[in-house]
Amino acid sequence: MESKIINMVDRLKDKEDQRLESLFRSDPVVDDGFSVRVISRVRRQMWLRRLALPCAFIVGAAISAKPLTQLARTLPELFGAVPVSSLSMDRLPIESLPAMSTILMGVMLLGTLLMIGRMLEE
């Protein structure tokens, strides 16, 4: 069964449309390997971008190895300098904290505002 719908675009073609159609119907232009060179260059750049972040991570880890070992040796001394008696639970000001329902409402309000912000960006 053949469709009887008439496309107005097919009926209203100007000179530019007819020229474009004739160009698209013509044989492809010989590019002497240009397309292959472009595709190989694009693939090479993609691989370079994929490898850049892991290489930077490895270089950064190598640079920061010595300061991290120094920090790991210093942390127990820092924790030892803090008096344990000041960290007891009965000395924390729990009574002055807001109720859990208030905290949950605040978190929900914050989430709602973030969602509205995302929706307004789009």
mmCIF file of N, CA and C in Angstrom:
data_model
loop_
_atom_site.group_PDB
_atom_site.id
_atom_site.type_symbol
_atom_site.label_atom_id
_atom_site.label_comp_id
_atom_site.label_asym_id
_atom_site.label_seq_id
_atom_site.Cartn_x
_atom_site.Cartn_y
_atom_site.Cartn_z
ATOM 1 N N MET A 1 0.840 -1.170 0.000
ATOM 2 C CA MET A 1 0.000 0.000 0.000
ATOM 3 C C MET A 1 0.888 1.238 0.000
ATOM 4 N N GLU A 2 0.680 2.125 -0.871
ATOM 5 C CA GLU A 2 1.488 3.321 -1.030
ATOM 6 C C GLU A 2 0.844 4.477 -0.283
ATOM 7 N N SER A 3 1.655 5.250 0.369
ATOM 8 C CA SER A 3 1.156 6.379 1.145
ATOM 9 C C SER A 3 0.687 7.492 0.224
ATOM 10 N N LYS A 4 -0.426 8.091 0.566
ATOM 11 C CA LYS A 4 -0.981 9.185 -0.236
ATOM 12 C C LYS A 4 -0.706 10.556 0.389
ATOM 13 N N ILE A 5 0.155 10.573 1.369
ATOM 14 C CA ILE A 5 0.488 11.836 2.031
ATOM 15 C C ILE A 5 1.433 12.615 1.124
ATOM 16 N N ILE A 6 1.118 13.859 0.918
ATOM 17 C CA ILE A 6 1.922 14.718 0.059
ATOM 18 C C ILE A 6 2.798 15.575 0.949
ATOM 19 N N ASN A 7 4.099 15.465 0.755
ATOM 20 C CA ASN A 7 5.037 16.285 1.501
ATOM 21 C C ASN A 7 5.154 17.640 0.831
ATOM 22 N N MET A 8 4.932 18.682 1.583
ATOM 23 C CA MET A 8 5.042 20.025 1.029
ATOM 24 C C MET A 8 6.496 20.338 0.682
ATOM 25 N N VAL A 9 7.432 19.694 1.381
ATOM 26 C CA VAL A 9 8.839 19.934 1.103
ATOM 27 C C VAL A 9 9.187 19.445 -0.295
ATOM 28 N N ASP A 10 8.600 18.320 -0.702
ATOM 29 C CA ASP A 10 8.875 17.800 -2.034
ATOM 30 C C ASP A 10 8.291 18.701 -3.118
ATOM 31 N N ARG A 11 7.224 19.353 -2.844
ATOM 32 C CA ARG A 11 6.588 20.213 -3.840
ATOM 33 C C ARG A 11 7.238 21.582 -3.918
ATOM 34 N N LEU A 12 7.740 22.085 -2.801
ATOM 35 C CA LEU A 12 8.283 23.445 -2.767
ATOM 36 C C LEU A 12 9.806 23.415 -2.751
ATOM 37 N N LYS A 13 10.420 22.985 -3.816
ATOM 38 C CA LYS A 13 11.879 22.952 -3.896
ATOM 39 C C LYS A 13 12.346 24.132 -4.718
ATOM 40 N N ASP A 14 13.297 24.860 -4.160
ATOM 41 C CA ASP A 14 13.868 25.958 -4.920
ATOM 42 C C ASP A 14 15.172 25.499 -5.564
ATOM 43 N N LYS A 15 15.880 26.422 -6.173
ATOM 44 C CA LYS A 15 17.089 26.070 -6.919
ATOM 45 C C LYS A 15 18.176 25.505 -6.011
ATOM 46 N N GLU A 16 18.316 26.087 -4.811
ATOM 47 C CA GLU A 16 19.347 25.628 -3.891
ATOM 48 C C GLU A 16 19.084 24.191 -3.445
ATOM 49 N N ASP A 17 17.818 23.858 -3.184
ATOM 50 C CA ASP A 17 17.476 22.489 -2.800
ATOM 51 C C ASP A 17 17.800 21.506 -3.915
ATOM 52 N N GLN A 18 17.506 21.870 -5.136
ATOM 53 C CA GLN A 18 17.793 20.990 -6.263
ATOM 54 C C GLN A 18 19.299 20.820 -6.465
ATOM 55 N N ARG A 19 20.065 21.890 -6.267
ATOM 56 C CA ARG A 19 21.530 21.795 -6.368
ATOM 57 C C ARG A 19 22.089 20.881 -5.280
ATOM 58 N N LEU A 20 21.598 21.044 -4.056
ATOM 59 C CA LEU A 20 22.060 20.188 -2.969
ATOM 60 C C LEU A 20 21.736 18.725 -3.239
ATOM 61 N N GLU A 21 20.541 18.459 -3.714
ATOM 62 C CA GLU A 21 20.175 17.081 -4.022
ATOM 63 C C GLU A 21 21.074 16.500 -5.101
ATOM 64 N N SER A 22 21.410 17.294 -6.109
ATOM 65 C CA SER A 22 22.289 16.796 -7.169
ATOM 66 C C SER A 22 23.699 16.546 -6.640
ATOM 67 N N LEU A 23 24.162 17.387 -5.715
ATOM 68 C CA LEU A 23 25.480 17.168 -5.124
ATOM 69 C C LEU A 23 25.508 15.889 -4.283
ATOM 70 N N PHE A 24 24.443 15.634 -3.529
ATOM 71 C CA PHE A 24 24.402 14.436 -2.696
ATOM 72 C C PHE A 24 24.272 13.168 -3.531
ATOM 73 N N ARG A 25 23.718 13.271 -4.709
ATOM 74 C CA ARG A 25 23.580 12.114 -5.582
ATOM 75 C C ARG A 25 24.863 11.813 -6.349
ATOM 76 N N SER A 26 25.787 12.765 -6.418
ATOM 77 C CA SER A 26 27.002 12.584 -7.209
ATOM 78 C C SER A 26 27.945 11.594 -6.527
ATOM 79 N N ASP A 27 28.966 11.166 -7.263
ATOM 80 C CA ASP A 27 29.960 10.229 -6.739
ATOM 81 C C ASP A 27 30.774 10.895 -5.643
ATOM 82 N N PRO A 28 31.274 10.110 -4.696
ATOM 83 C CA PRO A 28 32.091 10.704 -3.625
ATOM 84 C C PRO A 28 33.397 11.269 -4.174
ATOM 85 N N VAL A 29 33.887 12.291 -3.533
ATOM 86 C CA VAL A 29 35.119 12.956 -3.943
ATOM 87 C C VAL A 29 36.304 12.105 -3.502
ATOM 88 N N VAL A 30 37.265 11.916 -4.361
ATOM 89 C CA VAL A 30 38.472 11.156 -4.035
ATOM 90 C C VAL A 30 39.333 12.019 -3.124
ATOM 91 N N ASP A 31 39.706 11.462 -1.978
ATOM 92 C CA ASP A 31 40.434 12.278 -1.004
ATOM 93 C C ASP A 31 41.876 11.836 -0.812
ATOM 94 N N ASP A 32 42.357 10.860 -1.554
ATOM 95 C CA ASP A 32 43.757 10.411 -1.511
ATOM 96 C C ASP A 32 44.204 10.053 -0.095
ATOM 97 N N GLY A 33 43.353 9.406 0.664
ATOM 98 C CA GLY A 33 43.715 8.949 2.004
ATOM 99 C C GLY A 33 43.583 10.000 3.081
ATOM 100 N N PHE A 34 43.023 11.155 2.749
ATOM 101 C CA PHE A 34 42.877 12.224 3.740
ATOM 102 C C PHE A 34 41.993 11.773 4.903
ATOM 103 N N SER A 35 40.884 11.116 4.608
ATOM 104 C CA SER A 35 39.960 10.669 5.662
ATOM 105 C C SER A 35 40.638 9.694 6.602
ATOM 106 N N VAL A 36 41.440 8.791 6.048
ATOM 107 C CA VAL A 36 42.143 7.809 6.884
ATOM 108 C C VAL A 36 43.131 8.506 7.796
ATOM 109 N N ARG A 37 43.855 9.514 7.275
ATOM 110 C CA ARG A 37 44.814 10.249 8.108
ATOM 111 C C ARG A 37 44.112 11.014 9.220
ATOM 112 N N VAL A 38 42.979 11.618 8.903
ATOM 113 C CA VAL A 38 42.242 12.371 9.921
ATOM 114 C C VAL A 38 41.743 11.427 11.008
ATOM 115 N N ILE A 39 41.187 10.302 10.608
ATOM 116 C CA ILE A 39 40.673 9.345 11.587
ATOM 117 C C ILE A 39 41.800 8.804 12.453
ATOM 118 N N SER A 40 42.951 8.507 11.871
ATOM 119 C CA SER A 40 44.068 7.996 12.674
ATOM 120 C C SER A 40 44.566 9.057 13.653
ATOM 121 N N ARG A 41 44.589 10.323 13.231
ATOM 122 C CA ARG A 41 45.017 11.396 14.130
ATOM 123 C C ARG A 41 44.026 11.577 15.283
ATOM 124 N N VAL A 42 42.742 11.506 14.962
ATOM 125 C CA VAL A 42 41.718 11.645 16.013
ATOM 126 C C VAL A 42 41.822 10.492 17.001
ATOM 127 N N ARG A 43 42.023 9.274 16.509
ATOM 128 C CA ARG A 43 42.160 8.121 17.416
ATOM 129 C C ARG A 43 43.400 8.252 18.279
ATOM 130 N N ARG A 44 44.502 8.741 17.706
ATOM 131 C CA ARG A 44 45.721 8.925 18.478
ATOM 132 C C ARG A 44 45.491 9.942 19.597
ATOM 133 N N GLN A 45 44.811 11.041 19.272
ATOM 134 C CA GLN A 45 44.538 12.052 20.295
ATOM 135 C C GLN A 45 43.614 11.502 21.376
ATOM 136 N N MET A 46 42.666 10.644 20.984
ATOM 137 C CA MET A 46 41.781 10.037 21.989
ATOM 138 C C MET A 46 42.594 9.174 22.950
ATOM 139 N N TRP A 47 43.523 8.390 22.415
ATOM 140 C CA TRP A 47 44.341 7.548 23.285
ATOM 141 C C TRP A 47 45.235 8.395 24.189
ATOM 142 N N LEU A 48 45.769 9.491 23.652
ATOM 143 C CA LEU A 48 46.589 10.369 24.490
ATOM 144 C C LEU A 48 45.771 10.953 25.636
ATOM 145 N N ARG A 49 44.545 11.346 25.352
ATOM 146 C CA ARG A 49 43.691 11.894 26.408
ATOM 147 C C ARG A 49 43.325 10.824 27.429
ATOM 148 N N ARG A 50 43.118 9.598 26.968
ATOM 149 C CA ARG A 50 42.781 8.521 27.904
ATOM 150 C C ARG A 50 43.964 8.177 28.796
ATOM 151 N N LEU A 51 45.171 8.287 28.288
ATOM 152 C CA LEU A 51 46.351 7.931 29.068
ATOM 153 C C LEU A 51 46.869 9.079 29.920
ATOM 154 N N ALA A 52 46.448 10.310 29.641
ATOM 155 C CA ALA A 52 46.980 11.469 30.352
ATOM 156 C C ALA A 52 46.644 11.431 31.836
ATOM 157 N N LEU A 53 45.402 11.115 32.192
ATOM 158 C CA LEU A 53 45.013 11.112 33.606
ATOM 159 C C LEU A 53 45.717 10.013 34.405
ATOM 160 N N PRO A 54 45.767 8.754 33.930
ATOM 161 C CA PRO A 54 46.513 7.749 34.702
ATOM 162 C C PRO A 54 47.996 8.077 34.834
ATOM 163 N N CYS A 55 48.606 8.611 33.776
ATOM 164 C CA CYS A 55 50.018 8.987 33.868
ATOM 165 C C CYS A 55 50.221 10.111 34.877
ATOM 166 N N ALA A 56 49.332 11.089 34.859
ATOM 167 C CA ALA A 56 49.432 12.186 35.828
ATOM 168 C C ALA A 56 49.232 11.672 37.249
ATOM 169 N N PHE A 57 48.343 10.695 37.422
ATOM 170 C CA PHE A 57 48.129 10.113 38.745
ATOM 171 C C PHE A 57 49.389 9.400 39.230
ATOM 172 N N ILE A 58 50.036 8.665 38.353
ATOM 173 C CA ILE A 58 51.252 7.940 38.733
ATOM 174 C C ILE A 58 52.374 8.917 39.067
ATOM 175 N N VAL A 59 52.522 9.965 38.253
ATOM 176 C CA VAL A 59 53.561 10.958 38.526
ATOM 177 C C VAL A 59 53.275 11.679 39.841
ATOM 178 N N GLY A 60 52.018 12.043 40.079
ATOM 179 C CA GLY A 60 51.656 12.706 41.335
ATOM 180 C C GLY A 60 51.882 11.820 42.539
ATOM 181 N N ALA A 61 51.566 10.532 42.402
ATOM 182 C CA ALA A 61 51.800 9.594 43.509
ATOM 183 C C ALA A 61 53.290 9.443 43.784
ATOM 184 N N ALA A 62 54.095 9.429 42.731
ATOM 185 C CA ALA A 62 55.545 9.312 42.922
ATOM 186 C C ALA A 62 56.103 10.559 43.604
ATOM 187 N N ILE A 63 55.589 11.733 43.234
ATOM 188 C CA ILE A 63 56.073 12.971 43.846
ATOM 189 C C ILE A 63 55.638 13.056 45.303
ATOM 190 N N SER A 64 54.432 12.603 45.598
ATOM 191 C CA SER A 64 53.908 12.752 46.961
ATOM 192 C C SER A 64 54.247 11.571 47.864
ATOM 193 N N ALA A 65 55.014 10.619 47.411
ATOM 194 C CA ALA A 65 55.308 9.436 48.227
ATOM 195 C C ALA A 65 56.087 9.808 49.497
ATOM 196 N N LYS A 66 57.116 10.619 49.362
ATOM 197 C CA LYS A 66 57.932 10.978 50.530
ATOM 198 C C LYS A 66 57.127 11.798 51.555
ATOM 199 N N PRO A 67 56.389 12.865 51.146
ATOM 200 C CA PRO A 67 55.594 13.582 52.153
ATOM 201 C C PRO A 67 54.517 12.704 52.803
ATOM 202 N N LEU A 68 53.942 11.766 52.048
ATOM 203 C CA LEU A 68 52.936 10.883 52.648
ATOM 204 C C LEU A 68 53.532 9.962 53.697
ATOM 205 N N THR A 69 54.738 9.466 53.457
ATOM 206 C CA THR A 69 55.378 8.619 54.480
ATOM 207 C C THR A 69 55.717 9.444 55.717
ATOM 208 N N GLN A 70 56.149 10.697 55.522
ATOM 209 C CA GLN A 70 56.418 11.557 56.670
ATOM 210 C C GLN A 70 55.142 11.835 57.457
ATOM 211 N N LEU A 71 54.037 12.049 56.751
ATOM 212 C CA LEU A 71 52.756 12.291 57.425
ATOM 213 C C LEU A 71 52.315 11.045 58.179
ATOM 214 N N ALA A 72 52.500 9.883 57.579
ATOM 215 C CA ALA A 72 52.113 8.641 58.256
ATOM 216 C C ALA A 72 52.929 8.422 59.518
ATOM 217 N N ARG A 73 54.199 8.843 59.538
ATOM 218 C CA ARG A 73 55.010 8.713 60.749
ATOM 219 C C ARG A 73 54.629 9.756 61.803
ATOM 220 N N THR A 74 54.140 10.926 61.362
ATOM 221 C CA THR A 74 53.833 12.018 62.285
ATOM 222 C C THR A 74 52.439 11.889 62.895
ATOM 223 N N LEU A 75 51.476 11.280 62.205
ATOM 224 C CA LEU A 75 50.097 11.194 62.701
ATOM 225 C C LEU A 75 49.969 10.535 64.079
ATOM 226 N N PRO A 76 50.625 9.420 64.357
ATOM 227 C CA PRO A 76 50.483 8.869 65.716
ATOM 228 C C PRO A 76 50.967 9.817 66.809
ATOM 229 N N GLU A 77 52.013 10.580 66.508
ATOM 230 C CA GLU A 77 52.495 11.550 67.501
ATOM 231 C C GLU A 77 51.457 12.660 67.718
ATOM 232 N N LEU A 78 50.800 13.106 66.621
ATOM 233 C CA LEU A 78 49.779 14.146 66.746
ATOM 234 C C LEU A 78 48.579 13.645 67.545
ATOM 235 N N PHE A 79 48.134 12.429 67.267
ATOM 236 C CA PHE A 79 47.006 11.873 68.013
ATOM 237 C C PHE A 79 47.369 11.625 69.474
ATOM 238 N N GLY A 80 48.619 11.330 69.726
ATOM 239 C CA GLY A 80 49.062 11.136 71.105
ATOM 240 C C GLY A 80 49.091 12.437 71.890
ATOM 241 N N ALA A 81 49.233 13.560 71.213
ATOM 242 C CA ALA A 81 49.290 14.852 71.894
ATOM 243 C C ALA A 81 47.912 15.342 72.318
ATOM 244 N N VAL A 82 46.828 14.799 71.728
ATOM 245 C CA VAL A 82 45.471 15.218 72.086
ATOM 246 C C VAL A 82 45.064 14.500 73.376
ATOM 247 N N PRO A 83 44.635 15.242 74.376
ATOM 248 C CA PRO A 83 44.218 14.579 75.613
ATOM 249 C C PRO A 83 42.907 13.809 75.415
ATOM 250 N N VAL A 84 42.873 12.581 75.856
ATOM 251 C CA VAL A 84 41.721 11.715 75.682
ATOM 252 C C VAL A 84 40.556 12.166 76.555
ATOM 253 N N SER A 85 40.835 12.791 77.678
ATOM 254 C CA SER A 85 39.766 13.196 78.592
ATOM 255 C C SER A 85 38.854 14.267 77.981
ATOM 256 N N SER A 86 39.373 15.062 77.046
ATOM 257 C CA SER A 86 38.539 16.100 76.435
ATOM 258 C C SER A 86 37.595 15.533 75.378
ATOM 259 N N LEU A 87 37.767 14.271 75.003
ATOM 260 C CA LEU A 87 36.926 13.663 73.982
ATOM 261 C C LEU A 87 35.824 12.784 74.567
ATOM 262 N N SER A 88 35.587 12.860 75.845
ATOM 263 C CA SER A 88 34.566 11.997 76.438
ATOM 264 C C SER A 88 33.168 12.456 76.015
ATOM 265 N N MET A 89 32.244 11.516 75.936
ATOM 266 C CA MET A 89 30.897 11.787 75.447
ATOM 267 C C MET A 89 30.081 12.661 76.406
ATOM 268 N N ASP A 90 30.319 12.558 77.693
ATOM 269 C CA ASP A 90 29.517 13.340 78.641
ATOM 270 C C ASP A 90 29.935 14.807 78.672
ATOM 271 N N ARG A 91 31.036 15.158 78.034
ATOM 272 C CA ARG A 91 31.452 16.557 77.995
ATOM 273 C C ARG A 91 30.986 17.261 76.719
ATOM 274 N N LEU A 92 30.435 16.513 75.742
ATOM 275 C CA LEU A 92 29.961 17.133 74.510
ATOM 276 C C LEU A 92 28.641 17.873 74.754
ATOM 277 N N PRO A 93 28.446 19.039 74.140
ATOM 278 C CA PRO A 93 27.214 19.817 74.353
ATOM 279 C C PRO A 93 26.058 19.300 73.489
ATOM 280 N N ILE A 94 25.561 18.116 73.777
ATOM 281 C CA ILE A 94 24.501 17.506 72.983
ATOM 282 C C ILE A 94 23.175 18.228 73.199
ATOM 283 N N GLU A 95 22.956 18.780 74.365
ATOM 284 C CA GLU A 95 21.683 19.437 74.654
ATOM 285 C C GLU A 95 21.464 20.666 73.785
ATOM 286 N N SER A 96 22.545 21.315 73.372
ATOM 287 C CA SER A 96 22.391 22.536 72.584
ATOM 288 C C SER A 96 22.181 22.257 71.094
ATOM 289 N N LEU A 97 22.319 21.011 70.667
ATOM 290 C CA LEU A 97 22.099 20.666 69.265
ATOM 291 C C LEU A 97 20.609 20.664 68.955
ATOM 292 N N PRO A 98 20.223 21.017 67.711
ATOM 293 C CA PRO A 98 18.800 20.974 67.364
ATOM 294 C C PRO A 98 18.289 19.532 67.303
ATOM 295 N N ALA A 99 16.966 19.384 67.333
ATOM 296 C CA ALA A 99 16.361 18.059 67.296
ATOM 297 C C ALA A 99 16.608 17.408 65.940
ATOM 298 N N MET A 100 16.540 16.075 65.921
ATOM 299 C CA MET A 100 16.801 15.335 64.697
ATOM 300 C C MET A 100 15.790 15.684 63.598
ATOM 301 N N SER A 101 14.549 15.926 63.965
ATOM 302 C CA SER A 101 13.544 16.284 62.954
ATOM 303 C C SER A 101 13.898 17.603 62.280
ATOM 304 N N THR A 102 14.446 18.543 63.027
ATOM 305 C CA THR A 102 14.857 19.822 62.454
ATOM 306 C C THR A 102 16.018 19.630 61.485
ATOM 307 N N ILE A 103 16.945 18.778 61.856
ATOM 308 C CA ILE A 103 18.087 18.505 60.987
ATOM 309 C C ILE A 103 17.613 17.840 59.693
ATOM 310 N N LEU A 104 16.706 16.867 59.804
ATOM 311 C CA LEU A 104 16.188 16.188 58.614
ATOM 312 C C LEU A 104 15.438 17.147 57.701
ATOM 313 N N MET A 105 14.642 18.034 58.275
ATOM 314 C CA MET A 105 13.928 19.022 57.465
ATOM 315 C C MET A 105 14.911 19.947 56.744
ATOM 316 N N GLY A 106 15.974 20.335 57.419
ATOM 317 C CA GLY A 106 16.988 21.175 56.793
ATOM 318 C C GLY A 106 17.682 20.468 55.640
ATOM 319 N N VAL A 107 17.993 19.184 55.830
ATOM 320 C CA VAL A 107 18.626 18.402 54.765
ATOM 321 C C VAL A 107 17.676 18.253 53.582
ATOM 322 N N MET A 108 16.401 18.012 53.851
ATOM 323 C CA MET A 108 15.425 17.887 52.771
ATOM 324 C C MET A 108 15.268 19.213 52.019
ATOM 325 N N LEU A 109 15.249 20.320 52.750
ATOM 326 C CA LEU A 109 15.158 21.634 52.123
ATOM 327 C C LEU A 109 16.376 21.905 51.257
ATOM 328 N N LEU A 110 17.556 21.559 51.741
ATOM 329 C CA LEU A 110 18.773 21.728 50.964
ATOM 330 C C LEU A 110 18.733 20.891 49.691
ATOM 331 N N GLY A 111 18.286 19.630 49.794
ATOM 332 C CA GLY A 111 18.171 18.774 48.617
ATOM 333 C C GLY A 111 17.179 19.332 47.614
ATOM 334 N N THR A 112 16.068 19.856 48.108
ATOM 335 C CA THR A 112 15.070 20.457 47.215
ATOM 336 C C THR A 112 15.644 21.660 46.493
ATOM 337 N N LEU A 113 16.371 22.503 47.204
ATOM 338 C CA LEU A 113 16.983 23.669 46.575
ATOM 339 C C LEU A 113 18.014 23.268 45.532
ATOM 340 N N LEU A 114 18.787 22.222 45.798
ATOM 341 C CA LEU A 114 19.756 21.749 44.821
ATOM 342 C C LEU A 114 19.069 21.210 43.570
ATOM 343 N N MET A 115 17.961 20.485 43.745
ATOM 344 C CA MET A 115 17.221 19.971 42.597
ATOM 345 C C MET A 115 16.621 21.107 41.769
ATOM 346 N N ILE A 116 16.085 22.114 42.444
ATOM 347 C CA ILE A 116 15.521 23.257 41.736
ATOM 348 C C ILE A 116 16.620 24.001 40.971
ATOM 349 N N GLY A 117 17.784 24.107 41.581
ATOM 350 C CA GLY A 117 18.903 24.745 40.894
ATOM 351 C C GLY A 117 19.300 24.007 39.642
ATOM 352 N N ARG A 118 19.325 22.679 39.705
ATOM 353 C CA ARG A 118 19.639 21.867 38.523
ATOM 354 C C ARG A 118 18.593 22.046 37.433
ATOM 355 N N MET A 119 17.333 22.086 37.845
ATOM 356 C CA MET A 119 16.253 22.228 36.866
ATOM 357 C C MET A 119 16.313 23.600 36.197
ATOM 358 N N LEU A 120 16.698 24.636 36.945
ATOM 359 C CA LEU A 120 16.777 25.974 36.375
ATOM 360 C C LEU A 120 17.970 26.122 35.437
ATOM 361 N N GLU A 121 19.022 25.325 35.652
ATOM 362 C CA GLU A 121 20.175 25.374 34.752
ATOM 363 C C GLU A 121 19.795 24.877 33.375
ATOM 364 N N GLU A 122 18.957 23.867 33.312
ATOM 365 C CA GLU A 122 18.570 23.308 32.024
ATOM 366 C C GLU A 122 17.549 24.193 31.387
#
